[in-house]
CSV table of C-alpha atoms and ligand atoms in Angstrom, one decimal:
chain,number,residue,atom,x,y,z
F,35,UNK,CA,29.7,18.4,-1.0
F,36,UNK,CA,28.0,15.1,-0.7
F,37,UNK,CA,27.9,12.8,-3.7
F,38,UNK,CA,25.0,10.4,-4.1
F,39,UNK,CA,26.0,7.3,-6.1
F,40,UNK,CA,25.1,3.6,-6.4
F,41,UNK,CA,26.9,0.8,-8.2
F,42,UNK,CA,23.5,-0.3,-9.3
F,43,UNK,CA,24.0,1.9,-12.4
F,44,UNK,CA,25.9,-1.2,-13.8
F,45,UNK,CA,22.5,-2.8,-14.2
F,46,UNK,CA,22.1,-0.8,-17.4
F,47,UNK,CA,24.4,-1.3,-20.3
F,48,UNK,CA,23.1,-1.2,-23.9
F,49,UNK,CA,26.4,-2.5,-25.3
F,50,UNK,CA,26.2,-1.0,-28.7
F,51,UNK,CA,24.6,1.7,-30.7
F,52,UNK,CA,24.3,2.8,-34.3
F,53,UNK,CA,26.4,6.0,-34.7
F,54,UNK,CA,26.8,7.8,-38.0
F,55,UNK,CA,26.3,4.6,-40.0
F,56,UNK,CA,28.4,2.3,-37.8
F,57,UNK,CA,27.6,-0.1,-35.1
F,58,UNK,CA,29.9,0.9,-32.2
F,59,UNK,CA,30.3,0.4,-28.5
F,60,UNK,CA,27.7,2.6,-26.8
F,61,UNK,CA,29.1,6.0,-25.7
F,62,UNK,CA,26.8,5.9,-22.6
F,63,UNK,CA,28.7,3.1,-20.9
F,64,UNK,CA,29.0,2.2,-17.2
F,65,UNK,CA,32.7,3.3,-17.1
F,66,UNK,CA,31.4,6.9,-17.3
F,67,UNK,CA,30.0,7.0,-13.8
F,68,UNK,CA,33.0,5.1,-12.4
F,69,UNK,CA,35.4,7.7,-13.9
F,70,UNK,CA,33.4,10.6,-12.3
F,71,UNK,CA,33.3,8.7,-9.0
F,72,UNK,CA,37.0,8.1,-9.0
F,73,UNK,CA,37.7,11.9,-9.6
F,74,UNK,CA,35.2,12.8,-6.7
F,75,UNK,CA,37.3,10.6,-4.4
F,76,UNK,CA,40.7,11.8,-5.8
F,77,UNK,CA,40.0,15.4,-5.1
F,78,UNK,CA,38.2,14.7,-1.7
F,79,UNK,CA,35.0,16.4,-2.7
F,80,UNK,CA,33.2,14.9,0.2
F,81,UNK,CA,31.4,11.7,1.4
F,82,UNK,CA,29.9,9.3,-1.2
F,83,UNK,CA,26.5,8.1,-0.1
F,84,UNK,CA,24.4,5.2,-1.3
F,85,UNK,CA,20.8,6.4,-1.9
F,86,UNK,CA,17.9,4.5,-0.3
F,87,UNK,CA,15.1,3.1,-2.5
F,88,UNK,CA,12.1,5.4,-2.9
F,89,UNK,CA,8.5,4.6,-3.7
F,90,UNK,CA,7.3,4.8,-7.2
F,91,UNK,CA,5.0,7.7,-6.1
F,92,UNK,CA,7.9,10.2,-6.3
F,93,UNK,CA,8.5,9.2,-9.9
F,94,UNK,CA,4.8,9.3,-10.8
F,95,UNK,CA,4.9,13.0,-10.0
F,96,UNK,CA,6.7,13.3,-13.3
F,97,UNK,CA,6.1,10.2,-15.4
F,98,UNK,CA,2.8,8.6,-16.4
F,99,UNK,CA,1.9,5.3,-14.7
F,100,UNK,CA,1.3,3.5,-18.0
F,101,UNK,CA,4.8,4.5,-19.2
F,102,UNK,CA,6.4,3.2,-16.0
F,103,UNK,CA,4.4,-0.1,-16.3
F,104,UNK,CA,5.7,-0.3,-19.8
F,105,UNK,CA,9.3,0.3,-18.8
F,106,UNK,CA,9.1,-2.2,-16.1
F,107,UNK,CA,7.5,-5.0,-18.1
F,108,UNK,CA,8.6,-4.7,-21.7
F,109,UNK,CA,11.7,-6.9,-21.4
F,110,UNK,CA,9.6,-9.8,-20.1
F,111,UNK,CA,7.1,-9.2,-23.0
F,112,UNK,CA,10.1,-9.2,-25.4
F,113,UNK,CA,11.2,-12.6,-24.1
F,114,UNK,CA,7.7,-14.0,-24.1
F,115,UNK,CA,7.5,-13.0,-27.8
F,116,UNK,CA,10.4,-15.4,-28.3
F,117,UNK,CA,13.0,-12.7,-28.9
F,118,UNK,CA,16.5,-12.8,-27.6
F,119,UNK,CA,18.9,-9.9,-27.2
F,120,UNK,CA,17.8,-6.5,-25.9
F,121,UNK,CA,14.6,-4.6,-26.5
F,122,UNK,CA,15.0,-2.1,-29.4
F,123,UNK,CA,12.4,0.1,-31.0
F,124,UNK,CA,12.9,0.6,-34.7
F,125,UNK,CA,10.3,2.8,-36.3
F,126,UNK,CA,8.7,6.1,-35.4
F,127,UNK,CA,5.8,8.3,-36.4
F,128,UNK,CA,6.5,10.7,-39.3
F,129,UNK,CA,4.8,14.1,-39.4
F,130,UNK,CA,2.5,12.9,-42.1
F,131,UNK,CA,1.0,10.2,-39.8
F,132,UNK,CA,-1.7,10.9,-37.3
F,133,UNK,CA,-0.8,11.1,-33.6
F,134,UNK,CA,-2.2,8.2,-31.5
F,135,UNK,CA,-3.9,9.3,-28.3
F,136,UNK,CA,-3.6,5.9,-26.5
F,137,UNK,CA,-0.9,3.3,-26.6
F,138,UNK,CA,-1.4,0.6,-29.2
F,139,UNK,CA,-1.5,-3.1,-28.1
F,140,UNK,CA,1.3,-4.6,-30.3
F,141,UNK,CA,4.7,-4.9,-28.7
F,142,UNK,CA,6.7,-3.0,-31.4
F,143,UNK,CA,4.0,-0.5,-31.9
F,144,UNK,CA,4.0,0.3,-28.2
F,145,UNK,CA,7.8,0.5,-28.3
F,146,UNK,CA,7.5,3.1,-31.0
F,147,UNK,CA,4.8,5.0,-29.0
F,148,UNK,CA,6.9,5.3,-25.9
F,149,UNK,CA,10.2,6.3,-27.5
F,150,UNK,CA,11.7,8.7,-30.1
F,151,UNK,CA,15.0,7.0,-31.1
F,152,UNK,CA,17.2,3.9,-30.6
F,153,UNK,CA,20.2,5.5,-28.8
F,154,UNK,CA,19.8,3.0,-26.0
F,155,UNK,CA,18.1,-0.4,-25.6
F,156,UNK,CA,16.1,-1.8,-22.7
F,157,UNK,CA,17.9,-4.7,-21.1
F,158,UNK,CA,16.6,-7.1,-18.4
F,159,UNK,CA,17.7,-4.7,-15.7
F,160,UNK,CA,17.4,-1.3,-17.3
F,161,UNK,CA,14.2,-0.6,-15.3
F,162,UNK,CA,16.1,-1.2,-12.0
F,163,UNK,CA,19.0,0.9,-13.0
F,164,UNK,CA,16.8,3.8,-14.1
F,165,UNK,CA,14.9,3.5,-10.8
F,166,UNK,CA,18.2,3.7,-8.9
F,167,UNK,CA,19.3,6.7,-10.9
F,168,UNK,CA,16.0,8.4,-9.9
F,169,UNK,CA,16.6,7.3,-6.3
F,170,UNK,CA,20.1,9.0,-6.6
F,171,UNK,CA,18.5,12.3,-7.6
F,172,UNK,CA,15.8,12.0,-4.9
F,173,UNK,CA,18.3,11.3,-2.2
F,174,UNK,CA,20.4,14.3,-3.4
F,175,UNK,CA,17.3,16.5,-3.3
F,176,UNK,CA,16.4,15.3,0.2
F,177,UNK,CA,19.9,16.2,1.4
F,178,UNK,CA,19.5,19.7,0.1
F,179,UNK,CA,16.0,19.9,1.6
F,180,UNK,CA,17.5,18.9,4.9
F,181,UNK,CA,19.9,21.9,4.8
F,182,UNK,CA,22.9,21.0,2.6
F,183,UNK,CA,23.7,24.0,0.5
F,184,UNK,CA,24.4,21.7,-2.5
F,185,UNK,CA,24.7,18.0,-3.4
F,186,UNK,CA,25.8,16.0,-6.4
F,187,UNK,CA,23.6,13.2,-7.8
F,188,UNK,CA,25.9,11.1,-9.9
F,189,UNK,CA,23.0,9.6,-11.9
F,190,UNK,CA,23.4,7.0,-14.6
F,191,UNK,CA,21.6,6.4,-16.9
F,192,UNK,CA,21.1,10.1,-17.6
F,193,UNK,CA,17.7,11.7,-17.8
F,194,UNK,CA,17.1,15.0,-19.6
F,195,UNK,CA,15.9,13.4,-22.9
F,196,UNK,CA,13.2,11.4,-21.2
F,197,UNK,CA,9.7,12.9,-21.1
F,198,UNK,CA,6.5,12.2,-19.3
F,199,UNK,CA,6.0,9.0,-21.3
F,200,UNK,CA,8.9,8.4,-23.5
F,201,UNK,CA,12.5,7.3,-23.5
F,202,UNK,CA,15.3,8.2,-25.9
F,203,UNK,CA,18.8,9.7,-26.0
F,204,UNK,CA,20.1,7.1,-23.5
F,205,UNK,CA,17.5,8.4,-21.0
F,206,UNK,CA,14.6,6.5,-19.4
F,207,UNK,CA,13.5,8.5,-16.3
F,208,UNK,CA,14.1,12.3,-16.1
F,209,UNK,CA,16.2,12.5,-12.9
F,210,UNK,CA,16.5,16.3,-13.0
F,211,UNK,CA,12.7,16.7,-13.5
F,212,UNK,CA,12.0,14.3,-10.6
F,213,UNK,CA,14.3,16.3,-8.4
F,214,UNK,CA,12.7,19.6,-9.4
F,215,UNK,CA,9.3,18.2,-8.6
F,216,UNK,CA,10.4,17.0,-5.3
F,217,UNK,CA,11.6,20.5,-4.3
F,218,UNK,CA,8.1,21.8,-5.3
F,219,UNK,CA,6.4,19.0,-3.3
F,220,UNK,CA,8.4,20.0,-0.2
F,221,UNK,CA,7.7,23.7,0.1
F,222,UNK,CA,9.6,25.3,-2.7
F,223,UNK,CA,7.5,27.7,-4.8
F,224,UNK,CA,9.7,28.1,-7.8
F,225,UNK,CA,12.5,25.9,-9.1
F,226,UNK,CA,14.8,26.6,-12.0
F,227,UNK,CA,16.6,23.9,-14.1
F,228,UNK,CA,19.8,25.1,-15.7
F,229,UNK,CA,20.7,22.5,-18.4
F,230,UNK,CA,24.3,23.0,-19.5
F,231,UNK,CA,24.5,19.6,-21.3
F,232,UNK,CA,25.6,20.0,-25.0
F,233,UNK,CA,22.2,18.5,-26.1
F,234,UNK,CA,18.8,20.1,-25.7
F,235,UNK,CA,16.9,18.9,-22.6
F,236,UNK,CA,13.9,18.0,-24.7
F,237,UNK,CA,12.3,15.7,-22.1
F,238,UNK,CA,12.6,18.3,-19.4
F,239,UNK,CA,11.1,20.9,-21.7
F,240,UNK,CA,8.2,18.6,-22.5
F,241,UNK,CA,7.5,17.9,-18.8
F,242,UNK,CA,7.4,21.5,-17.7
F,243,UNK,CA,6.4,23.3,-20.9
F,244,UNK,CA,3.0,24.5,-19.7
F,245,UNK,CA,4.0,25.4,-16.1
F,246,UNK,CA,5.3,28.5,-14.5
F,247,UNK,CA,6.6,26.9,-11.3
F,248,UNK,CA,9.6,25.5,-13.1
F,249,UNK,CA,11.8,27.6,-15.3
F,250,UNK,CA,14.0,25.7,-17.8
F,251,UNK,CA,17.1,27.3,-19.4
F,252,UNK,CA,18.9,25.1,-21.8
F,253,UNK,CA,22.2,25.8,-23.8
F,254,UNK,CA,22.7,23.3,-26.6
F,255,UNK,CA,23.6,22.5,-30.2
F,256,UNK,CA,21.1,24.0,-32.5
F,257,UNK,CA,18.4,21.4,-33.3
F,258,UNK,CA,18.7,22.5,-37.0
F,259,UNK,CA,21.8,20.2,-37.0
F,260,UNK,CA,22.1,18.5,-33.7
F,261,UNK,CA,20.4,15.6,-31.8
F,262,UNK,CA,17.6,15.4,-30.7
F,263,UNK,CA,16.4,17.7,-33.5
F,264,UNK,CA,12.9,19.0,-33.8
F,265,UNK,CA,12.9,20.7,-30.3
F,266,UNK,CA,15.2,23.3,-28.7
F,267,UNK,CA,14.6,26.3,-30.9
F,268,UNK,CA,14.6,29.8,-29.3
F,269,UNK,CA,11.0,30.3,-30.4
F,270,UNK,CA,9.8,27.6,-27.9
F,271,UNK,CA,9.1,29.8,-24.9
F,272,UNK,CA,6.5,27.7,-23.1
F,273,UNK,CA,2.7,27.5,-23.4
F,274,UNK,CA,-0.3,28.8,-21.3
F,275,UNK,CA,0.8,29.5,-17.8
F,276,UNK,CA,4.3,28.4,-18.8
F,277,UNK,CA,4.7,31.1,-21.5
F,278,UNK,CA,8.0,32.7,-21.0
F,279,UNK,CA,9.3,30.1,-18.6
F,280,UNK,CA,11.2,28.0,-21.2
F,281,UNK,CA,14.4,29.5,-22.4
F,282,UNK,CA,16.3,27.8,-25.3
F,283,UNK,CA,19.8,28.9,-26.4
F,284,UNK,CA,20.5,27.0,-29.6
F,285,UNK,CA,24.2,27.5,-30.6
F,286,UNK,CA,26.0,26.7,-33.8
F,287,UNK,CA,28.5,23.9,-34.3
F,288,UNK,CA,32.0,24.9,-33.3
F,289,UNK,CA,30.8,27.2,-30.5
F,290,UNK,CA,33.7,28.2,-28.3
F,291,UNK,CA,33.9,29.5,-24.8
F,292,UNK,CA,33.2,33.2,-25.5
F,293,UNK,CA,30.0,32.5,-27.4
F,294,UNK,CA,29.0,29.8,-25.0
F,295,UNK,CA,29.7,32.0,-22.0
F,296,UNK,CA,27.6,34.9,-23.5
F,297,UNK,CA,24.6,32.6,-23.7
F,298,UNK,CA,25.3,31.2,-20.2
F,299,UNK,CA,25.5,34.7,-18.7
F,300,UNK,CA,22.2,35.6,-20.4
F,301,UNK,CA,20.5,32.5,-19.0
F,302,UNK,CA,22.2,33.1,-15.6
F,303,UNK,CA,20.6,36.6,-15.4
F,304,UNK,CA,17.2,35.4,-16.5
F,305,UNK,CA,17.2,32.6,-13.9
F,306,UNK,CA,18.2,35.2,-11.3
F,307,UNK,CA,15.3,37.4,-12.4
F,308,UNK,CA,12.9,34.5,-12.0
F,309,UNK,CA,14.0,34.4,-8.3
F,310,UNK,CA,13.8,30.6,-7.9
F,311,UNK,CA,13.9,29.1,-4.4
F,312,UNK,CA,15.9,26.1,-5.5
F,313,UNK,CA,18.1,25.3,-8.5
F,314,UNK,CA,18.7,22.0,-10.4
F,315,UNK,CA,21.7,21.8,-12.7
F,316,UNK,CA,21.5,19.3,-15.5
F,317,UNK,CA,25.2,18.7,-15.5
F,318,UNK,CA,26.3,17.4,-18.8
F,319,UNK,CA,29.9,18.1,-19.8
F,320,UNK,CA,29.7,17.1,-23.4
F,321,UNK,CA,30.3,20.8,-24.5
F,322,UNK,CA,34.0,19.8,-24.0
F,323,UNK,CA,36.1,20.2,-27.1
F,324,UNK,CA,37.1,16.5,-27.3
F,325,UNK,CA,33.6,15.0,-26.8
F,326,UNK,CA,33.2,12.3,-29.5
F,327,UNK,CA,29.6,13.1,-30.3
F,328,UNK,CA,29.5,16.9,-29.8
F,329,UNK,CA,30.6,19.9,-31.6
F,330,UNK,CA,31.4,22.7,-29.0
F,331,UNK,CA,34.9,23.7,-28.0
F,332,UNK,CA,34.9,24.2,-24.2
F,333,UNK,CA,38.2,23.4,-22.3
F,334,UNK,CA,38.5,21.7,-18.9
F,335,UNK,CA,39.3,25.0,-17.2
F,336,UNK,CA,36.0,26.5,-18.4
F,337,UNK,CA,34.1,24.0,-16.3
F,338,UNK,CA,35.7,25.5,-13.2
F,339,UNK,CA,34.4,28.9,-14.2
F,340,UNK,CA,30.9,27.5,-14.8
F,341,UNK,CA,30.9,26.1,-11.2
F,342,UNK,CA,32.1,29.4,-9.8
F,343,UNK,CA,29.3,31.3,-11.5
F,344,UNK,CA,26.7,28.8,-10.4
F,345,UNK,CA,27.9,29.4,-6.8
F,346,UNK,CA,26.8,33.1,-7.3
F,347,UNK,CA,23.2,31.8,-7.0
F,348,UNK,CA,22.6,32.0,-3.3
F,349,UNK,CA,20.2,29.1,-3.5
F,350,UNK,CA,19.9,25.4,-2.5
F,351,UNK,CA,21.4,23.6,-5.5
F,352,UNK,CA,21.3,20.0,-6.8
F,353,UNK,CA,23.7,19.0,-9.5
F,354,UNK,CA,22.4,16.0,-11.6
F,355,UNK,CA,24.8,14.2,-13.9
F,356,UNK,CA,23.7,14.0,-17.5
F,357,UNK,CA,26.0,13.5,-20.5
F,358,UNK,CA,29.7,13.7,-21.3
F,359,UNK,CA,31.4,11.0,-23.4
F,360,UNK,CA,35.1,12.0,-23.6
F,361,UNK,CA,35.9,9.5,-21.0
F,362,UNK,CA,39.5,10.5,-20.5
F,363,UNK,CA,38.5,14.0,-19.3
F,364,UNK,CA,35.0,13.2,-18.0
F,365,UNK,CA,35.9,13.0,-14.4
F,366,UNK,CA,38.0,16.2,-14.5
F,367,UNK,CA,35.4,18.2,-16.3
F,368,UNK,CA,32.4,17.1,-14.2
F,369,UNK,CA,34.2,17.5,-10.9
F,370,UNK,CA,35.7,20.8,-12.1
F,371,UNK,CA,32.2,22.3,-12.0
F,372,UNK,CA,31.7,21.1,-8.5
F,373,UNK,CA,35.2,22.2,-7.3
F,374,UNK,CA,34.6,25.6,-9.0
F,375,UNK,CA,31.4,25.8,-7.0
F,376,UNK,CA,33.0,24.8,-3.7
F,377,UNK,CA,35.9,27.1,-4.2
F,378,UNK,CA,33.9,30.2,-5.0
U,28,ZN,ZN1,24.4,15.5,-24.0
């Protein structure tokens, strides 16, 4: 299997984050992609390919132009306002406050408008890194469109928390959604996104919620207790034409393999029944038992099984790297999915 990767991911590094009351080194650090890359090479998964640069048009199929302009320019605005350090939002709309229908003009107000948390900052080169992560997903998609059975887009920063016009959860551009849309724009009629990351793919859900040409199935920590909260309940099944094409599997803290696997198999069957012509896997491996910010109990061997079962879809498949923060095992767990797939 070809892996698409660029060292340009180093252009994004938030440095620190606020985690459970402490300022700590960010969990979403550049080392993550390097560890996965090292494992890809160690097991001889296949060639590692630098993605070309794509036009913004491919990203505008998913994200709004005003949001992209904001992401591109906000760091310069921050500096022009006389501020040092990185760009951080710090306040968000509460349910008692009216929803704005257009971006406000003030810098901090706009930061609030285009985000939902402060998991990650915007640095001078975050825009470039996020663009290169999207390029990585696009190049992987194009390889599959050209006849590869599957490809691995080793994207960083990750993407599934980013919506049409917002960032959050370490995510700025939704790489998996951009890939799914590219499949549709190149002859595919129906695409499924299978999100096995520990966290709910709230951005992906928001992007495709009213559409029937993309089915999203997401297994995740119940939003009643787990980030990103508010979204990811089973009752959210899509709207309008999209009714029935959004499948959420919220699971309790402490979920082990058997419970996780039961939800995975249910989602697997429903994806099969949808009869997609291409599949995108939002490949987070933070359901691992030692993940520092997650509360499921999967073991490394289970990721092999996940890969084997994904191979049972006789479909063109793009794997897109999302989360996974137990860095000692991150390479093994992510590549186990790919090796399980290849060995099936
Ligand atoms: Zn995650």
